Amino acid sequence: MCKRKNAFIQETGLRHTLWLTVITTEGIAPGKYTEMIQSQVGLDGLFET
């Protein structure tokens, strides 16, 4: 995932911070890439009024 993030930044010339956000129905299981994700939006967050 780090390689993809760096490739995106290099290809687009992005000079600002890139925030990785995951939209999920079940949440994120702890794992190898969990620490790289800055925020997550769950099903409840999508349908708030």
PDB file of N, CA and C in Angstrom:
ATOM      1  N   MET A   1       0.823  -1.184   0.000  1.00  0.00           N
ATOM      2  CA  MET A   1       0.000   0.000   0.000  1.00  0.00           C
ATOM      3  C   MET A   1       0.873   1.254   0.000  1.00  0.00           C
ATOM      4  N   CYS A   2       1.989   1.203   0.674  1.00  0.00           N
ATOM      5  CA  CYS A   2       2.888   2.354   0.728  1.00  0.00           C
ATOM      6  C   CYS A   2       3.450   2.676  -0.654  1.00  0.00           C
ATOM      7  N   LYS A   3       3.751   1.638  -1.441  1.00  0.00           N
ATOM      8  CA  LYS A   3       4.250   1.848  -2.794  1.00  0.00           C
ATOM      9  C   LYS A   3       3.195   2.537  -3.657  1.00  0.00           C
ATOM     10  N   ARG A   4       1.945   2.121  -3.523  1.00  0.00           N
ATOM     11  CA  ARG A   4       0.865   2.731  -4.299  1.00  0.00           C
ATOM     12  C   ARG A   4       0.654   4.187  -3.910  1.00  0.00           C
ATOM     13  N   LYS A   5       0.724   4.452  -2.623  1.00  0.00           N
ATOM     14  CA  LYS A   5       0.563   5.824  -2.141  1.00  0.00           C
ATOM     15  C   LYS A   5       1.675   6.718  -2.690  1.00  0.00           C
ATOM     16  N   ASN A   6       2.896   6.244  -2.610  1.00  0.00           N
ATOM     17  CA  ASN A   6       4.033   7.021  -3.122  1.00  0.00           C
ATOM     18  C   ASN A   6       3.964   7.189  -4.635  1.00  0.00           C
ATOM     19  N   ALA A   7       3.532   6.158  -5.351  1.00  0.00           N
ATOM     20  CA  ALA A   7       3.392   6.250  -6.804  1.00  0.00           C
ATOM     21  C   ALA A   7       2.328   7.278  -7.177  1.00  0.00           C
ATOM     22  N   PHE A   8       1.224   7.303  -6.446  1.00  0.00           N
ATOM     23  CA  PHE A   8       0.166   8.276  -6.703  1.00  0.00           C
ATOM     24  C   PHE A   8       0.678   9.696  -6.487  1.00  0.00           C
ATOM     25  N   ILE A   9       1.390   9.908  -5.411  1.00  0.00           N
ATOM     26  CA  ILE A   9       1.931  11.234  -5.106  1.00  0.00           C
ATOM     27  C   ILE A   9       2.910  11.669  -6.184  1.00  0.00           C
ATOM     28  N   GLN A  10       3.752  10.765  -6.623  1.00  0.00           N
ATOM     29  CA  GLN A  10       4.755  11.096  -7.642  1.00  0.00           C
ATOM     30  C   GLN A  10       4.088  11.374  -8.992  1.00  0.00           C
ATOM     31  N   GLU A  11       3.124  10.570  -9.389  1.00  0.00           N
ATOM     32  CA  GLU A  11       2.466  10.733 -10.689  1.00  0.00           C
ATOM     33  C   GLU A  11       1.626  12.012 -10.763  1.00  0.00           C
ATOM     34  N   THR A  12       0.954  12.349  -9.682  1.00  0.00           N
ATOM     35  CA  THR A  12       0.062  13.508  -9.693  1.00  0.00           C
ATOM     36  C   THR A  12       0.758  14.804  -9.307  1.00  0.00           C
ATOM     37  N   GLY A  13       1.950  14.703  -8.722  1.00  0.00           N
ATOM     38  CA  GLY A  13       2.648  15.898  -8.274  1.00  0.00           C
ATOM     39  C   GLY A  13       2.004  16.513  -7.039  1.00  0.00           C
ATOM     40  N   LEU A  14       1.314  15.704  -6.270  1.00  0.00           N
ATOM     41  CA  LEU A  14       0.617  16.154  -5.074  1.00  0.00           C
ATOM     42  C   LEU A  14       1.609  16.711  -4.067  1.00  0.00           C
ATOM     43  N   ARG A  15       1.342  17.926  -3.575  1.00  0.00           N
ATOM     44  CA  ARG A  15       2.229  18.540  -2.590  1.00  0.00           C
ATOM     45  C   ARG A  15       1.575  18.641  -1.226  1.00  0.00           C
ATOM     46  N   HIS A  16       0.353  18.191  -1.118  1.00  0.00           N
ATOM     47  CA  HIS A  16      -0.372  18.242   0.150  1.00  0.00           C
ATOM     48  C   HIS A  16      -0.414  16.842   0.760  1.00  0.00           C
ATOM     49  N   THR A  17      -0.963  16.751   1.939  1.00  0.00           N
ATOM     50  CA  THR A  17      -1.072  15.472   2.626  1.00  0.00           C
ATOM     51  C   THR A  17      -2.161  14.614   1.993  1.00  0.00           C
ATOM     52  N   LEU A  18      -1.886  13.348   1.831  1.00  0.00           N
ATOM     53  CA  LEU A  18      -2.850  12.394   1.310  1.00  0.00           C
ATOM     54  C   LEU A  18      -3.443  11.627   2.484  1.00  0.00           C
ATOM     55  N   TRP A  19      -4.777  11.700   2.645  1.00  0.00           N
ATOM     56  CA  TRP A  19      -5.473  11.013   3.732  1.00  0.00           C
ATOM     57  C   TRP A  19      -6.129   9.771   3.178  1.00  0.00           C
ATOM     58  N   LEU A  20      -5.779   8.623   3.729  1.00  0.00           N
ATOM     59  CA  LEU A  20      -6.399   7.374   3.321  1.00  0.00           C
ATOM     60  C   LEU A  20      -7.654   7.148   4.155  1.00  0.00           C
ATOM     61  N   THR A  21      -8.792   7.082   3.489  1.00  0.00           N
ATOM     62  CA  THR A  21     -10.077   6.882   4.147  1.00  0.00           C
ATOM     63  C   THR A  21     -10.715   5.622   3.592  1.00  0.00           C
ATOM     64  N   VAL A  22     -11.249   4.804   4.473  1.00  0.00           N
ATOM     65  CA  VAL A  22     -11.903   3.569   4.082  1.00  0.00           C
ATOM     66  C   VAL A  22     -13.396   3.700   4.372  1.00  0.00           C
ATOM     67  N   ILE A  23     -14.215   3.375   3.380  1.00  0.00           N
ATOM     68  CA  ILE A  23     -15.664   3.336   3.568  1.00  0.00           C
ATOM     69  C   ILE A  23     -16.047   1.860   3.643  1.00  0.00           C
ATOM     70  N   THR A  24     -16.622   1.467   4.772  1.00  0.00           N
ATOM     71  CA  THR A  24     -16.867   0.054   5.020  1.00  0.00           C
ATOM     72  C   THR A  24     -18.186  -0.172   5.738  1.00  0.00           C
ATOM     73  N   THR A  25     -18.750  -1.338   5.549  1.00  0.00           N
ATOM     74  CA  THR A  25     -19.979  -1.685   6.255  1.00  0.00           C
ATOM     75  C   THR A  25     -19.683  -2.389   7.571  1.00  0.00           C
ATOM     76  N   GLU A  26     -18.558  -3.047   7.667  1.00  0.00           N
ATOM     77  CA  GLU A  26     -18.239  -3.877   8.829  1.00  0.00           C
ATOM     78  C   GLU A  26     -17.118  -3.333   9.707  1.00  0.00           C
ATOM     79  N   GLY A  27     -16.407  -2.331   9.259  1.00  0.00           N
ATOM     80  CA  GLY A  27     -15.255  -1.856  10.004  1.00  0.00           C
ATOM     81  C   GLY A  27     -13.984  -2.507   9.493  1.00  0.00           C
ATOM     82  N   ILE A  28     -12.873  -2.177  10.089  1.00  0.00           N
ATOM     83  CA  ILE A  28     -11.576  -2.684   9.640  1.00  0.00           C
ATOM     84  C   ILE A  28     -11.011  -3.618  10.694  1.00  0.00           C
ATOM     85  N   ALA A  29     -10.594  -4.794  10.263  1.00  0.00           N
ATOM     86  CA  ALA A  29      -9.935  -5.733  11.169  1.00  0.00           C
ATOM     87  C   ALA A  29      -8.484  -5.286  11.349  1.00  0.00           C
ATOM     88  N   PRO A  30      -7.967  -5.403  12.554  1.00  0.00           N
ATOM     89  CA  PRO A  30      -6.568  -5.050  12.767  1.00  0.00           C
ATOM     90  C   PRO A  30      -5.671  -5.900  11.874  1.00  0.00           C
ATOM     91  N   GLY A  31      -4.683  -5.264  11.283  1.00  0.00           N
ATOM     92  CA  GLY A  31      -3.804  -6.010  10.397  1.00  0.00           C
ATOM     93  C   GLY A  31      -2.619  -5.194   9.956  1.00  0.00           C
ATOM     94  N   LYS A  32      -2.022  -5.640   8.885  1.00  0.00           N
ATOM     95  CA  LYS A  32      -0.768  -5.090   8.392  1.00  0.00           C
ATOM     96  C   LYS A  32      -0.866  -3.617   8.006  1.00  0.00           C
ATOM     97  N   TYR A  33      -1.973  -3.203   7.395  1.00  0.00           N
ATOM     98  CA  TYR A  33      -2.090  -1.846   6.868  1.00  0.00           C
ATOM     99  C   TYR A  33      -3.008  -0.941   7.698  1.00  0.00           C
ATOM    100  N   THR A  34      -3.502  -1.420   8.804  1.00  0.00           N
ATOM    101  CA  THR A  34      -4.443  -0.652   9.611  1.00  0.00           C
ATOM    102  C   THR A  34      -3.858   0.675  10.076  1.00  0.00           C
ATOM    103  N   GLU A  35      -2.599   0.698  10.416  1.00  0.00           N
ATOM    104  CA  GLU A  35      -1.982   1.921  10.939  1.00  0.00           C
ATOM    105  C   GLU A  35      -1.823   3.000   9.870  1.00  0.00           C
ATOM    106  N   MET A  36      -1.885   2.629   8.590  1.00  0.00           N
ATOM    107  CA  MET A  36      -1.739   3.604   7.505  1.00  0.00           C
ATOM    108  C   MET A  36      -3.038   4.363   7.221  1.00  0.00           C
ATOM    109  N   ILE A  37      -4.162   3.844   7.686  1.00  0.00           N
ATOM    110  CA  ILE A  37      -5.463   4.436   7.393  1.00  0.00           C
ATOM    111  C   ILE A  37      -5.765   5.497   8.442  1.00  0.00           C
ATOM    112  N   GLN A  38      -5.995   6.740   7.961  1.00  0.00           N
ATOM    113  CA  GLN A  38      -6.222   7.846   8.885  1.00  0.00           C
ATOM    114  C   GLN A  38      -7.672   7.923   9.371  1.00  0.00           C
ATOM    115  N   SER A  39      -8.622   7.499   8.554  1.00  0.00           N
ATOM    116  CA  SER A  39     -10.021   7.564   8.984  1.00  0.00           C
ATOM    117  C   SER A  39     -10.835   6.496   8.285  1.00  0.00           C
ATOM    118  N   GLN A  40     -11.959   6.171   8.906  1.00  0.00           N
ATOM    119  CA  GLN A  40     -12.878   5.220   8.311  1.00  0.00           C
ATOM    120  C   GLN A  40     -14.307   5.691   8.526  1.00  0.00           C
ATOM    121  N   VAL A  41     -15.139   5.403   7.560  1.00  0.00           N
ATOM    122  CA  VAL A  41     -16.542   5.760   7.622  1.00  0.00           C
ATOM    123  C   VAL A  41     -17.330   4.474   7.566  1.00  0.00           C
ATOM    124  N   GLY A  42     -18.179   4.284   8.568  1.00  0.00           N
ATOM    125  CA  GLY A  42     -19.002   3.086   8.613  1.00  0.00           C
ATOM    126  C   GLY A  42     -20.379   3.351   8.055  1.00  0.00           C
ATOM    127  N   LEU A  43     -21.177   2.329   7.990  1.00  0.00           N
ATOM    128  CA  LEU A  43     -22.522   2.424   7.451  1.00  0.00           C
ATOM    129  C   LEU A  43     -23.360   3.448   8.223  1.00  0.00           C
ATOM    130  N   ASP A  44     -23.201   3.502   9.540  1.00  0.00           N
ATOM    131  CA  ASP A  44     -23.939   4.472  10.344  1.00  0.00           C
ATOM    132  C   ASP A  44     -23.573   5.902   9.978  1.00  0.00           C
ATOM    133  N   GLY A  45     -22.322   6.151   9.685  1.00  0.00           N
ATOM    134  CA  GLY A  45     -21.866   7.484   9.325  1.00  0.00           C
ATOM    135  C   GLY A  45     -22.389   7.940   7.971  1.00  0.00           C
ATOM    136  N   LEU A  46     -22.675   7.011   7.088  1.00  0.00           N
ATOM    137  CA  LEU A  46     -23.178   7.363   5.760  1.00  0.00           C
ATOM    138  C   LEU A  46     -24.642   7.785   5.789  1.00  0.00           C
ATOM    139  N   PHE A  47     -25.390   7.257   6.736  1.00  0.00           N
ATOM    140  CA  PHE A  47     -26.822   7.504   6.761  1.00  0.00           C
ATOM    141  C   PHE A  47     -27.293   8.323   7.952  1.00  0.00           C
ATOM    142  N   GLU A  48     -26.401   9.136   8.515  1.00  0.00           N
ATOM    143  CA  GLU A  48     -26.799  10.039   9.600  1.00  0.00           C
ATOM    144  C   GLU A  48     -27.688  11.134   9.046  1.00  0.00           C
ATOM    145  N   THR A  49     -28.622  11.581   9.849  1.00  0.00           N
ATOM    146  CA  THR A  49     -29.516  12.661   9.405  1.00  0.00           C
ATOM    147  C   THR A  49     -29.156  13.973   9.999  1.00  0.00           C
TER     148      THR A  49
END
